[in-house]
Amino acid sequence: MGCPELDLDGVLALAEKHQIDCLEIRSLENRIDLPVYLNSLPGGLAGVREKLRTSQRPVQVLGTSFKLVGDTDAGRQGLIDFANLAEEIDTPYLRIFGGGKWGEPLTDDHYREGMAVLDWWHGQRNARGWKVDLLIETHDAFSASPPLVRLFEFLGRPQGVIWDSHHTWKLGGETPLESWRQLGPYVRHVHIKDSVSEPSARHPYTYVLPGSGQMPGLEVIALLQREGFTGAASLEWEKMWHPYLANLDAALSATRSQGWLTG
């Protein structure tokens, strides 16, 4: 979503320029129906897999629009399509949302719905022999740590998490350390971004270049290093949804110059 206009070759070239060693993909050429889009390219998914292999920049996460709470049968089929895509290109994780809306408390029925969806997913995963698994992003009604912890209590087991460190800080009111203490064992992937407390078209805050706002990004990076985190940290540059943002090339340059990109 950070460079929605680019095709896969353009994304790989940008990653090479900035020495990014793995990818998280939400959109390509202004499309988010990635299973259909990538399969339609010359060479199909085999060609995509070969490009990724040659570049030595695997896709770590594919971003879906699926929600644990409030999705549909069509949404489940879409998730299956993404899972099949992930298996074809050796992507280990699919991002999903928890669903609901921040500020509207989740009920026990919501948690039971999320539990049922995850049980359905694991049934599909086991039956089909998939390696790919779901990561729930701290997003929507799950933008703070306690709702996820509560979901895992209903489920009787944890599920992998994408820690959107901006959401838990800005919306959830948690310090990075507070979030990590609750979610750290389940975090497989991290989103970082920065903002200032000025309203924008979609939010009561405005995203800015990394290191130029109020987000304690360096604190997040230091915490991940101190804790020996071995997953990826991704600059979630939401230009597809927020056209006012600078281009991703400039954002990645700022990420490195501000010490948020250390690889």
XYZ file of N, CA and C in Angstrom:
789
model
N 0.821 -1.204 0.000
C 0.000 0.000 0.000
C 0.860 1.262 0.000
N 2.174 1.088 0.230
C 3.062 2.244 0.282
C 3.426 2.783 -1.088
N 3.337 1.917 -2.093
C 3.637 2.333 -3.473
C 2.613 1.656 -4.373
N 1.337 2.018 -4.233
C 0.264 1.259 -4.889
C 0.349 1.248 -6.395
N 1.047 2.228 -6.976
C 1.109 2.314 -8.431
C 2.122 1.355 -9.046
N 3.035 0.812 -8.247
C 4.120 -0.003 -8.781
C 3.672 -1.435 -9.054
N 4.341 -2.069 -10.028
C 4.172 -3.503 -10.239
C 5.223 -4.238 -9.416
N 5.248 -5.552 -9.516
C 6.166 -6.334 -8.698
C 7.616 -5.989 -8.999
N 7.948 -5.781 -10.269
C 9.324 -5.415 -10.619
C 9.707 -4.091 -9.962
N 8.773 -3.136 -9.955
C 9.056 -1.845 -9.336
C 9.265 -1.956 -7.842
N 8.466 -2.801 -7.200
C 8.609 -3.016 -5.760
C 9.959 -3.663 -5.448
N 10.341 -4.653 -6.240
C 11.626 -5.317 -6.019
C 12.789 -4.368 -6.242
N 12.679 -3.483 -7.234
C 13.733 -2.507 -7.476
C 13.861 -1.532 -6.318
N 12.728 -1.103 -5.764
C 12.752 -0.195 -4.621
C 13.354 -0.885 -3.398
N 13.005 -2.148 -3.212
C 13.568 -2.902 -2.092
C 15.073 -3.061 -2.241
N 15.531 -3.279 -3.450
C 16.978 -3.402 -3.670
C 17.683 -2.073 -3.387
N 17.092 -0.972 -3.833
C 17.687 0.337 -3.608
C 17.885 0.610 -2.127
N 16.927 0.219 -1.320
C 16.978 0.522 0.114
C 17.459 -0.663 0.959
N 17.937 -1.702 0.294
C 18.487 -2.873 0.989
C 17.465 -3.509 1.942
N 16.223 -3.604 1.451
C 15.159 -4.272 2.189
C 15.218 -5.754 1.846
N 15.260 -6.622 2.852
C 15.520 -8.033 2.560
C 14.274 -8.908 2.489
N 13.097 -8.378 2.809
C 11.864 -9.133 2.606
C 10.724 -8.144 2.423
N 9.598 -8.634 1.935
C 8.490 -7.763 1.540
C 7.214 -8.097 2.302
N 6.401 -7.067 2.474
C 5.005 -7.226 2.860
C 4.188 -6.545 1.773
N 3.277 -7.265 1.147
C 2.564 -6.726 -0.014
C 1.066 -6.674 0.268
N 0.516 -5.491 0.038
C -0.922 -5.272 0.157
C -1.541 -4.943 -1.202
N -0.794 -4.226 -2.057
C -1.331 -3.812 -3.350
C -0.223 -3.800 -4.394
N -0.626 -3.988 -5.646
C 0.261 -3.854 -6.798
C -0.559 -3.260 -7.936
N -0.012 -2.252 -8.586
C -0.709 -1.582 -9.695
C -2.141 -1.212 -9.320
N -2.274 -0.662 -8.093
C -3.552 -0.162 -7.583
C -4.622 -1.245 -7.463
N -4.179 -2.480 -7.262
C -5.115 -3.584 -7.062
C -4.772 -4.305 -5.758
N -5.814 -4.722 -5.048
C -5.601 -5.489 -3.819
C -6.102 -6.927 -3.951
N -6.643 -7.279 -5.118
C -7.063 -8.665 -5.366
C -5.852 -9.465 -5.842
N -4.884 -9.610 -4.972
C -3.587 -10.160 -5.353
C -3.655 -11.577 -5.923
N -4.498 -12.489 -5.406
C -4.540 -13.816 -6.022
C -4.906 -13.766 -7.505
N -5.884 -12.938 -7.863
C -6.273 -12.806 -9.271
C -5.194 -12.080 -10.056
N -4.720 -10.967 -9.513
C -3.747 -10.142 -10.223
C -2.458 -10.902 -10.517
N -1.865 -11.509 -9.513
C -0.569 -12.166 -9.707
C -0.699 -13.369 -10.633
N -1.808 -14.065 -10.552
C -2.002 -15.218 -11.433
C -2.174 -14.805 -12.886
N -2.576 -13.539 -13.102
C -2.806 -13.065 -14.471
C -1.545 -12.548 -15.152
N -0.457 -12.414 -14.404
C 0.781 -11.909 -14.985
C 1.400 -12.927 -15.939
N 2.190 -12.477 -16.904
C 2.883 -13.424 -17.786
C 3.719 -14.411 -16.960
N 3.514 -15.694 -17.220
C 4.210 -16.703 -16.442
C 3.455 -17.153 -15.214
N 2.372 -16.436 -14.868
C 1.546 -16.830 -13.733
C 2.310 -16.869 -12.424
N 1.832 -17.670 -11.509
C 2.442 -17.716 -10.177
C 3.832 -18.340 -10.207
N 4.076 -19.223 -11.171
C 5.425 -19.780 -11.300
C 6.425 -18.673 -11.637
N 6.010 -17.747 -12.497
C 6.874 -16.621 -12.831
C 7.102 -15.701 -11.651
N 6.044 -15.474 -10.870
C 6.172 -14.650 -9.665
C 7.132 -15.304 -8.688
N 6.965 -16.595 -8.467
C 7.839 -17.325 -7.541
C 9.295 -17.234 -7.984
N 9.552 -17.343 -9.285
C 10.922 -17.269 -9.785
C 11.511 -15.872 -9.603
N 10.707 -14.831 -9.821
C 11.197 -13.469 -9.594
C 11.597 -13.268 -8.146
N 10.774 -13.750 -7.237
C 11.076 -13.598 -5.819
C 12.318 -14.397 -5.438
N 12.458 -15.590 -6.007
C 13.629 -16.411 -5.722
C 14.898 -15.741 -6.243
N 14.838 -15.228 -7.453
C 16.001 -14.579 -8.050
C 16.399 -13.327 -7.285
N 15.408 -12.586 -6.832
C 15.694 -11.340 -6.102
C 16.189 -11.605 -4.683
N 15.922 -12.806 -4.180
C 16.244 -13.167 -2.786
C 15.552 -12.226 -1.798
N 14.349 -11.814 -2.179
C 13.513 -10.970 -1.314
C 12.138 -11.611 -1.215
N 11.971 -12.533 -0.291
C 10.689 -13.233 -0.183
C 9.585 -12.328 0.344
N 8.358 -12.706 0.046
C 7.197 -12.020 0.603
C 6.898 -12.659 1.958
N 7.096 -11.892 3.016
C 6.903 -12.395 4.365
C 5.431 -12.394 4.764
N 4.702 -11.364 4.315
C 3.285 -11.223 4.672
C 2.511 -10.732 3.453
N 1.360 -11.336 3.207
C 0.390 -10.821 2.249
C -0.754 -10.198 3.036
N -1.122 -8.981 2.677
C -2.185 -8.284 3.394
C -3.547 -8.592 2.810
N -4.430 -9.150 3.628
C -5.807 -9.387 3.203
C -6.712 -8.356 3.878
N -7.974 -8.351 3.477
C -8.977 -7.473 4.092
C -9.876 -8.235 5.056
N -9.580 -9.491 5.303
C -10.465 -10.347 6.096
C -10.521 -9.897 7.546
N -11.715 -10.042 8.162
C -11.928 -9.662 9.558
C -12.462 -10.851 10.342
N -11.939 -11.040 11.537
C -12.445 -12.108 12.400
C -13.890 -11.868 12.786
N -14.232 -10.620 13.053
C -15.576 -10.266 13.498
C -16.270 -9.494 12.376
N -17.369 -10.033 11.870
C -18.190 -9.303 10.916
C -17.920 -9.590 9.459
N -17.156 -10.643 9.147
C -16.920 -10.953 7.740
C -18.007 -11.896 7.223
N -17.852 -12.352 5.983
C -18.899 -13.105 5.285
C -18.337 -14.404 4.718
N -19.232 -15.230 4.167
C -18.783 -16.445 3.474
C -17.896 -16.086 2.284
N -18.240 -15.008 1.582
C -17.395 -14.572 0.469
C -16.014 -14.167 0.977
N -15.983 -13.547 2.152
C -14.707 -13.190 2.744
C -13.871 -14.416 3.064
N -14.510 -15.471 3.540
C -13.790 -16.717 3.826
C -13.208 -17.315 2.543
N -13.988 -17.274 1.464
C -13.471 -17.794 0.199
C -12.283 -16.964 -0.269
N -12.378 -15.653 -0.080
C -11.245 -14.801 -0.443
C -10.004 -15.142 0.361
N -10.193 -15.469 1.637
C -9.061 -15.848 2.477
C -8.455 -17.158 1.991
N -9.287 -18.107 1.575
C -8.786 -19.354 1.007
C -7.961 -19.073 -0.246
N -8.424 -18.141 -1.090
C -7.678 -17.787 -2.297
C -6.313 -17.206 -1.935
N -6.264 -16.371 -0.908
C -4.989 -15.814 -0.474
C -4.085 -16.912 0.083
N -4.673 -17.860 0.808
C -3.866 -18.956 1.351
C -3.243 -19.789 0.234
N -4.026 -20.062 -0.798
C -3.482 -20.803 -1.932
C -2.358 -20.026 -2.610
N -2.531 -18.712 -2.739
C -1.474 -17.879 -3.295
C -0.224 -17.946 -2.430
N -0.400 -17.807 -1.130
C 0.744 -17.834 -0.220
C 1.510 -19.145 -0.333
N 0.790 -20.251 -0.459
C 1.455 -21.543 -0.606
C 2.270 -21.594 -1.894
N 1.748 -20.987 -2.946
C 2.431 -21.020 -4.244
C 3.710 -20.199 -4.247
N 3.747 -19.109 -3.475
C 4.935 -18.238 -3.507
C 5.711 -18.281 -2.193
N 5.426 -19.293 -1.367
C 6.194 -19.538 -0.138
C 6.133 -18.379 0.844
N 4.953 -17.807 1.008
C 4.732 -16.750 1.995
C 4.204 -17.368 3.281
N 4.852 -17.117 4.429
C 4.449 -17.811 5.658
C 3.217 -17.245 6.349
N 2.861 -15.968 6.066
C 1.800 -15.343 6.859
C 0.821 -14.561 5.998
N -0.443 -14.584 6.425
C -1.482 -13.703 5.907
C -1.909 -12.762 7.021
N -1.981 -11.462 6.708
C -2.484 -10.488 7.679
C -4.006 -10.467 7.607
N -4.647 -10.543 8.784
C -6.085 -10.320 8.879
C -6.347 -9.270 9.954
N -7.533 -8.672 9.908
C -7.967 -7.736 10.936
C -8.836 -8.451 11.965
N -8.888 -7.889 13.161
C -9.816 -8.414 14.156
C -11.251 -8.040 13.838
N -11.433 -6.849 13.266
C -12.781 -6.374 12.973
C -13.347 -5.567 14.127
N -14.613 -5.211 14.004
C -15.209 -4.303 14.972
C -14.718 -2.887 14.737
N -14.983 -2.014 15.693
C -14.606 -0.616 15.563
C -14.019 -0.122 16.871
N -12.878 0.560 16.769
C -12.251 1.077 17.967
C -13.207 2.043 18.684
N -13.309 1.890 19.980
C -14.206 2.722 20.770
C -15.543 2.074 21.041
N -15.833 0.972 20.344
C -17.064 0.224 20.585
C -16.677 -1.116 21.198
N -16.939 -1.320 22.483
C -16.460 -2.521 23.173
C -16.961 -3.803 22.528
N -16.103 -4.798 22.534
C -16.455 -6.118 22.024
C -17.259 -6.882 23.073
N -18.227 -7.628 22.609
C -19.041 -8.454 23.501
C -18.513 -9.887 23.491
N -19.017 -10.691 24.415
C -18.644 -12.102 24.420
C -19.040 -12.780 23.112
N -20.157 -12.359 22.522
C -20.569 -12.921 21.233
C -19.547 -12.606 20.149
N -18.963 -11.414 20.173
C -17.912 -11.081 19.213
C -16.714 -12.005 19.389
N -16.321 -12.216 20.629
C -15.177 -13.099 20.872
C -15.488 -14.527 20.429
N -16.696 -14.980 20.666
C -17.062 -16.330 20.238
C -17.061 -16.425 18.709
N -17.490 -15.359 18.054
C -17.446 -15.333 16.585
C -16.003 -15.447 16.100
N -15.107 -14.655 16.699
C -13.695 -14.730 16.322
C -13.121 -16.110 16.579
N -13.488 -16.712 17.693
C -13.030 -18.058 18.027
C -13.501 -19.059 16.972
N -14.763 -18.954 16.551
C -15.306 -19.873 15.556
C -14.587 -19.726 14.217
N -14.263 -18.486 13.852
C -13.550 -18.257 12.591
C -12.158 -18.880 12.652
N -11.469 -18.703 13.757
C -10.130 -19.271 13.874
C -10.180 -20.798 13.902
N -11.195 -21.364 14.530
C -11.353 -22.820 14.499
C -11.596 -23.292 13.068
N -12.444 -22.561 12.323
C -12.682 -22.887 10.910
C -11.376 -22.824 10.128
N -10.599 -21.758 10.336
C -9.338 -21.592 9.619
C -8.402 -22.769 9.882
N -8.230 -23.124 11.126
C -7.293 -24.197 11.435
C -7.788 -25.542 10.891
N -9.097 -25.716 10.811
C -9.628 -26.907 10.160
C -9.268 -26.946 8.692
N -9.426 -25.802 8.001
C -9.044 -25.705 6.593
C -7.541 -25.927 6.413
N -6.774 -25.309 7.277
C -5.299 -25.394 7.175
C -4.832 -26.839 7.328
N -5.377 -27.532 8.297
C -4.972 -28.920 8.525
C -5.433 -29.829 7.391
N -6.669 -29.630 6.927
C -7.206 -30.488 5.870
C -6.458 -30.322 4.561
N -6.004 -29.086 4.294
C -5.347 -28.799 3.015
C -3.821 -28.882 3.099
N -3.299 -29.089 4.290
C -1.851 -29.209 4.440
C -1.092 -27.919 4.195
N -1.738 -26.782 4.486
C -1.073 -25.488 4.284
C -0.002 -25.259 5.340
N 1.047 -24.566 4.939
C 2.053 -24.081 5.882
C 1.728 -22.662 6.343
N 1.089 -21.881 5.491
C 0.772 -20.485 5.805
C -0.150 -20.405 7.020
N -0.003 -19.355 7.804
C -0.890 -19.147 8.948
C -1.299 -17.679 9.015
N -2.279 -17.402 9.871
C -2.829 -16.063 10.011
C -2.097 -15.280 11.095
N -1.957 -13.995 10.860
C -1.510 -13.052 11.876
C -2.605 -12.006 12.050
N -3.047 -11.800 13.290
C -4.073 -10.804 13.583
C -3.383 -9.478 13.877
N -3.736 -8.444 13.132
C -3.134 -7.133 13.366
C -3.851 -6.414 14.514
N -3.089 -5.681 15.303
C -3.687 -4.810 16.322
C -4.333 -3.632 15.589
N -5.598 -3.799 15.271
C -6.319 -2.906 14.368
C -7.797 -2.951 14.752
N -8.545 -1.939 14.329
C -9.995 -1.896 14.589
C -10.260 -2.011 16.094
N -11.229 -2.831 16.484
C -11.544 -2.976 17.907
C -10.431 -3.674 18.673
N -9.472 -4.220 17.950
C -8.337 -4.928 18.556
C -7.065 -4.075 18.513
N -7.212 -2.762 18.527
C -6.067 -1.866 18.413
C -5.240 -1.765 19.688
N -5.717 -2.339 20.777
C -4.952 -2.403 22.023
C -4.713 -3.874 22.363
N -3.878 -4.111 23.343
C -3.510 -5.487 23.690
C -4.628 -6.280 24.367
N -5.382 -5.708 25.330
C -6.354 -6.523 26.072
C -7.379 -7.265 25.218
N -7.936 -6.691 24.135
C -8.894 -7.474 23.353
C -8.291 -8.743 22.755
N -7.029 -8.675 22.328
C -6.400 -9.876 21.792
C -6.165 -10.906 22.888
N -5.708 -10.436 24.041
C -5.506 -11.353 25.165
C -6.829 -12.031 25.524
N -7.901 -11.269 25.520
C -9.231 -11.814 25.828
C -9.654 -12.835 24.767
N -9.394 -12.539 23.500
C -9.713 -13.486 22.429
C -8.986 -14.805 22.644
N -7.721 -14.737 23.008
C -6.949 -15.960 23.209
C -7.470 -16.760 24.398
N -8.020 -16.062 25.392
C -8.637 -16.766 26.512
C -9.858 -17.546 26.040
N -10.679 -16.948 25.178
C -11.830 -17.659 24.620
C -11.370 -18.843 23.774
N -10.319 -18.621 23.001
C -9.847 -19.641 22.070
C -9.157 -20.792 22.786
N -8.552 -20.500 23.924
C -7.806 -21.519 24.648
C -6.399 -21.709 24.143
N -5.980 -20.837 23.230
C -4.619 -20.879 22.692
C -4.355 -19.543 22.016
N -3.093 -19.163 21.838
C -2.809 -17.907 21.142
C -2.835 -18.086 19.627
N -2.863 -16.963 18.945
C -2.701 -16.912 17.497
C -1.632 -15.864 17.223
N -0.883 -16.043 16.158
C 0.157 -15.077 15.837
C -0.402 -13.677 15.642
N 0.436 -12.679 15.952
C 0.008 -11.278 15.955
C 0.947 -10.440 15.099
N 0.354 -9.483 14.363
C 1.112 -8.356 13.817
C 0.919 -7.204 14.797
N 1.995 -6.798 15.398
C 1.942 -5.683 16.342
C 2.065 -4.374 15.581
N 0.936 -3.720 15.350
C 0.974 -2.355 14.828
C 1.286 -1.457 16.012
N 2.559 -1.126 16.150
C 3.024 -0.424 17.348
C 2.464 0.990 17.439
N 2.060 1.552 16.317
C 1.432 2.875 16.337
C 0.023 2.786 16.917
N -0.743 1.769 16.514
C -2.113 1.645 17.008
C -2.172 1.429 18.515
N -1.350 0.518 19.023
C -1.400 0.264 20.466
C -0.951 1.477 21.259
N -0.073 2.288 20.676
C 0.409 3.502 21.340
C -0.604 4.640 21.199
N -1.026 4.928 19.979
C -1.864 6.102 19.726
C -3.308 5.872 20.141
N -3.868 4.726 19.803
C -5.258 4.437 20.124
C -5.390 3.737 21.472
N -4.535 2.754 21.706
C -4.629 1.983 22.933
C -4.044 2.661 24.154
N -3.240 3.708 23.940
C -2.641 4.425 25.059
C -1.584 3.627 25.803
N -0.985 2.643 25.129
C 0.027 1.798 25.752
C 1.429 2.258 25.350
N 2.366 2.141 26.253
C 3.762 2.308 25.868
C 4.190 1.064 25.098
N 5.249 1.165 24.291
C 5.730 -0.039 23.608
C 6.018 -1.188 24.568
N 6.602 -0.883 25.715
C 6.922 -1.943 26.669
C 5.653 -2.596 27.220
N 4.617 -1.793 27.503
C 3.363 -2.356 27.990
C 2.741 -3.295 26.959
N 2.780 -2.887 25.692
C 2.237 -3.754 24.637
C 3.039 -5.044 24.534
N 4.349 -4.913 24.581
C 5.200 -6.091 24.427
C 4.995 -7.076 25.576
N 4.833 -6.561 26.761
C 4.643 -7.460 27.909
C 3.384 -8.303 27.769
N 2.372 -7.771 27.081
C 1.125 -8.514 26.903
C 1.124 -9.388 25.650
N 1.769 -8.907 24.592
C 1.663 -9.574 23.303
C 2.965 -10.173 22.804
N 4.081 -9.828 23.418
C 5.387 -10.208 22.903
C 5.526 -11.668 22.500
N 5.065 -12.625 23.305
C 5.242 -14.028 22.917
C 4.518 -14.419 21.629
N 3.543 -13.609 21.223
C 2.732 -13.956 20.056
C 3.090 -13.132 18.815
N 3.958 -12.140 18.966
C 4.264 -11.223 17.867
C 5.200 -11.906 16.875
N 4.771 -11.941 15.621
C 5.580 -12.516 14.546
C 6.023 -11.477 13.528
N 5.396 -10.301 13.556
C 5.656 -9.267 12.558
C 5.273 -7.939 13.194
N 5.955 -6.861 12.819
C 5.736 -5.565 13.455
C 5.513 -4.496 12.392
N 4.543 -3.620 12.630
C 4.343 -2.429 11.803
C 4.827 -1.201 12.568
N 5.555 -0.334 11.867
C 5.968 0.940 12.438
C 5.510 2.066 11.522
N 5.185 3.207 12.108
C 4.828 4.420 11.376
C 4.809 5.559 12.381
N 4.630 6.784 11.898
C 4.731 7.960 12.758
C 3.565 8.894 12.463
N 3.219 9.723 13.441
C 2.106 10.652 13.261
C 2.249 11.839 14.195
N 1.442 12.865 13.918
C 1.294 14.003 14.819
C -0.189 14.155 15.140
N -0.473 14.804 16.256
C -1.858 14.916 16.738
C -2.592 16.071 16.063
N -2.723 15.958 14.753
C -3.488 16.909 13.956
C -4.444 16.110 13.081
N -5.738 16.446 13.057
C -6.701 15.654 12.291
C -6.373 15.625 10.799
N -6.629 14.475 10.187
C -6.534 14.313 8.734
C -7.899 13.869 8.223
N -7.993 13.576 6.948
C -9.296 13.258 6.357
C -9.930 12.017 6.978
N -9.126 11.059 7.414
C -9.662 9.782 7.887
C -9.455 9.533 9.377
N -8.557 10.306 10.011
C -8.181 10.019 11.395
C -8.058 11.310 12.201
N -8.079 11.188 13.531
C -7.821 12.356 14.375
C -6.326 12.636 14.521
N -5.525 12.086 13.665
C -4.079 12.312 13.621
C -3.649 12.298 12.156
N -2.425 12.721 11.904
C -1.892 12.792 10.549
C -0.575 12.034 10.504
N -0.443 11.130 9.555
C 0.812 10.412 9.388
C 1.882 11.336 8.815
N 3.106 11.137 9.272
C 4.240 11.942 8.827
C 5.427 11.028 8.574
N 6.487 11.596 7.994
C 7.690 10.817 7.740
C 8.236 10.233 9.044
N 8.731 9.012 9.005
C 9.283 8.400 10.216
C 10.328 9.284 10.890
N 10.172 9.449 12.191
C 11.121 10.245 12.954
C 10.783 11.711 13.051
N 9.731 12.163 12.336
C 9.370 13.579 12.371
C 8.109 13.844 13.182
N 7.540 12.803 13.779
C 6.320 12.956 14.562
C 6.516 12.636 16.023
N 5.474 12.112 16.626
C 5.449 11.894 18.078
C 5.591 10.428 18.484
N 5.533 9.503 17.521
C 5.624 8.083 17.825
C 7.015 7.723 18.353
N 7.096 6.971 19.461
C 8.405 6.562 19.990
C 8.994 5.403 19.198
N 9.289 5.672 17.931
C 9.756 4.609 17.048
C 11.086 4.018 17.459
N 12.011 4.871 17.869
C 13.313 4.353 18.287
C 13.176 3.453 19.511
N 12.200 3.757 20.360
C 11.944 2.918 21.530
C 11.472 1.533 21.096
N 10.627 1.492 20.072
C 10.150 0.207 19.552
C 11.319 -0.593 18.985
N 12.150 0.050 18.154
C 13.270 -0.646 17.542
C 14.231 -1.168 18.605
N 14.529 -0.339 19.599
C 15.440 -0.757 20.668
C 14.858 -1.936 21.446
N 13.544 -1.901 21.698
C 12.893 -2.994 22.421
C 13.007 -4.296 21.628
N 12.746 -4.242 20.322
C 12.820 -5.444 19.496
C 14.233 -6.018 19.493
N 15.222 -5.141 19.419
C 16.606 -5.605 19.444
C 16.951 -6.211 20.793
N 16.525 -5.562 21.846
C 16.822 -6.040 23.199
C 16.167 -7.396 23.465
N 14.961 -7.592 22.924
C 14.228 -8.829 23.151
C 14.624 -9.939 22.185
N 15.532 -9.647 21.264
C 15.968 -10.663 20.316
C 14.910 -11.056 19.306
N 14.047 -10.117 18.933
C 12.980 -10.393 17.974
C 13.585 -10.792 16.629
N 13.120 -11.893 16.068
C 13.695 -12.412 14.825
C 12.772 -12.253 13.626
N 11.573 -11.677 13.822
C 10.680 -11.423 12.707
C 11.073 -10.152 11.971
N 10.183 -9.690 11.117
C 10.431 -8.477 10.330
C 9.660 -7.301 10.912
N 10.248 -6.120 10.783
C 9.559 -4.865 11.088
C 9.319 -4.147 9.763
N 8.070 -3.796 9.513
C 7.664 -3.237 8.233
C 7.182 -1.806 8.409
N 7.688 -0.903 7.568
C 7.146 0.451 7.532
C 5.785 0.383 6.841
N 4.723 0.554 7.610
C 3.378 0.509 7.037
C 3.030 1.907 6.526
N 3.376 2.148 5.286
C 3.221 3.466 4.673
C 1.914 3.468 3.885
N 0.865 4.046 4.442
C -0.492 3.858 3.943
C -0.874 4.839 2.833
N -0.014 4.947 1.848
C -0.264 5.933 0.790
C -1.487 5.577 -0.059
N -1.812 4.322 -0.148
C -2.991 3.941 -0.923
C -4.252 4.548 -0.322
N -4.292 4.683 1.000
C -5.461 5.233 1.679
C -5.299 6.703 2.038
N -4.054 7.184 2.063
C -3.766 8.560 2.465
C -2.854 9.209 1.417
N -3.431 9.714 0.328
C -2.624 10.230 -0.778
C -1.736 11.412 -0.402
N -2.001 12.067 0.746
C -1.173 13.208 1.143
C 0.243 12.791 1.518
N 0.473 11.516 1.738
C 1.790 11.056 2.161
C 2.818 11.208 1.047
N 4.069 11.418 1.452
C 5.185 11.432 0.506
C 5.331 10.056 -0.127
N 6.124 9.951 -1.205
C 6.287 8.647 -1.827
C 7.113 7.730 -0.930
N 6.989 6.431 -1.179
C 7.631 5.449 -0.315
C 9.149 5.540 -0.373
N 9.682 5.930 -1.514
C 11.137 6.109 -1.643
C 11.633 7.104 -0.595
N 10.957 8.243 -0.483
C 11.347 9.254 0.512
C 11.131 8.741 1.927
N 10.043 8.000 2.133
C 9.754 7.490 3.476
C 10.800 6.478 3.924
N 11.234 5.616 3.018
C 12.265 4.642 3.373
C 13.595 5.332 3.649
N 13.896 6.384 2.887
C 15.118 7.147 3.155
C 15.070 7.762 4.549
N 13.905 8.320 4.913
C 13.753 8.902 6.246
C 13.849 7.829 7.325
N 13.286 6.665 7.046
C 13.328 5.572 8.023
C 14.773 5.206 8.354
N 15.616 5.144 7.348
C 17.019 4.808 7.602
C 17.756 5.971 8.267
N 17.552 7.188 7.781
C 18.297 8.327 8.333
C 17.940 8.597 9.786
N 16.700 8.230 10.173
C 16.264 8.451 11.560
C 16.588 7.264 12.468
N 17.215 6.228 11.926
C 17.608 5.087 12.735
C 16.521 4.067 12.946
N 15.395 4.219 12.234
C 14.313 3.240 12.357
C 14.563 1.997 11.507
N 15.434 2.104 10.525
C 15.795 0.980 9.660
C 17.251 0.662 9.933
N 17.497 -0.511 10.495
C 18.836 -0.823 10.977
C 19.492 -1.984 10.243
N 18.739 -2.657 9.345
C 19.298 -3.805 8.642
C 20.198 -3.395 7.502
